[in-house]
Structures are given as structure tokens and as C-alpha cells.
C-alpha positions in Angstrom: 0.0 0.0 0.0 1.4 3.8 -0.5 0.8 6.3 2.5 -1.2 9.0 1.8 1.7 11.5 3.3 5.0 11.1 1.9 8.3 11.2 4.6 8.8 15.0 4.1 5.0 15.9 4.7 4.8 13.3 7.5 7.8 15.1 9.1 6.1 18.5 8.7 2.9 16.8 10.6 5.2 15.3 13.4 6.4 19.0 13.6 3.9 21.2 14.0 2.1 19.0 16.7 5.1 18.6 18.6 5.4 22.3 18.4 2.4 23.0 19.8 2.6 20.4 22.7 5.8 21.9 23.7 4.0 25.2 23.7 1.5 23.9 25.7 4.3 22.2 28.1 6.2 25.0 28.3 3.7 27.9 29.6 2.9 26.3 33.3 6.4 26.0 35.5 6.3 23.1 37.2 5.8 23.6 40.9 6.3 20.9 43.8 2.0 20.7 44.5 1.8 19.8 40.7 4.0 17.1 41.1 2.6 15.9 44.0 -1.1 16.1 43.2 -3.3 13.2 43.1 -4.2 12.2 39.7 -8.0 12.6 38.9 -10.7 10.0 38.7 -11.9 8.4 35.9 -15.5 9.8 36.7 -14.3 13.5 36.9 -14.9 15.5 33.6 -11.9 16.0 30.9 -13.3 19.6 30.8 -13.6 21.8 34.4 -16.9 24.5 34.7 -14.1 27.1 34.3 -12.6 25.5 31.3 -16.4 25.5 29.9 -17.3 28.9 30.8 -14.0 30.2 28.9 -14.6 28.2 25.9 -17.5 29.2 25.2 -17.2 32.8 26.1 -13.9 33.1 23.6 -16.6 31.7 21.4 -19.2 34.2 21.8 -16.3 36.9 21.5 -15.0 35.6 18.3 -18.7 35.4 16.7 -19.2 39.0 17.8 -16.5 40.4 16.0 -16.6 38.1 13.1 -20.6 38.9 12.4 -19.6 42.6 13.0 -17.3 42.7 10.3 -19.3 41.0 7.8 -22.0 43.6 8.7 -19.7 46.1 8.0 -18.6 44.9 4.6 -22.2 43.7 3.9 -23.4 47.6 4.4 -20.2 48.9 3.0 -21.3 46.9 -0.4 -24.9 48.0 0.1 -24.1 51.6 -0.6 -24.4 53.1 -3.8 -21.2 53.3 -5.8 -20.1 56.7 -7.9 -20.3 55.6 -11.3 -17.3 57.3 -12.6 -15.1 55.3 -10.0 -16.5 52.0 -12.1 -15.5 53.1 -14.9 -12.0 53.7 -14.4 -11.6 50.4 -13.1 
């Protein structure tokens, strides 16, 4: 069978989500109550209230400003163009 992603691309793959796990690693020092926490149970959730809450308001954020812009653009379009501009282009 031939792979889908040839070495080179496969390498690029291998690089960019290492990259961004090592980010991820990186921002939190490690701190001696880290280390010595008890791991969570299997019943707990993957994602906290907080976690939730921040999701989902980065969400809302995101969709505010991205629908503003379109409304922008959609009324800048909306308005009537000078004819003698169209014609020069």
C-alpha cells in the first residue's frame, strides 16, 4: 500500500504538533503541588466549569466580531457606488 503523506509531509505533521505540545508544556512551570497532586478519577470531567465557561465565552467573543465585520462589509457593499469610479476600473 502507499501512504497517503509522503516522509517530508509526514515530518512537517510530526512538527507542527510537537510544536504546539511543547508550547502547551512550556507555559505552566512546574511547581512541587503539581507534582505531588493526586491524579484525577476516571469519573471526573476532561473539561472543568471554568474550562467551559471560557470556551465558550472566547466563542461568543470571536462570533461577535466576526458577524460585525461582515455587517460592515455587507453595508459597505450595500451603498451606492459613484459611477465614474467604475468606470475607471
Amino acid at each position: 500500500q502507499d501512504s497517503p503523506l509522503k516522509a517530508v509531509q509526514m515530518l512537517w505533521v510530526n512538527l507542527i504538533m510537537d510544536t504546539f505540545a511543547s508550547l502547551a508544556l512550556a507555559t505552566e512551570p512546574p511547581t512541587e503541588a503539581l507534582l505531588l497532586r493526586k491524579p484525577y478519577g476516571r469519573d471526573k470531567p476532561l473539561i472543568s466549569r471554568t474550562m467551559l465557561k471560557n470556551i465558550l465565552g472566547h466563542a461568543a467573543y470571536q462570533l461577535v466580531i466576526i458577524f460585525s465585520l461582515l455587517f460592515i462589509a455587507l453595508q459597505r457593499d450595500q451603498r451606492p457606488q459613484d459611477p465614474r469610479r467604475e468606470e475607471r476600473l
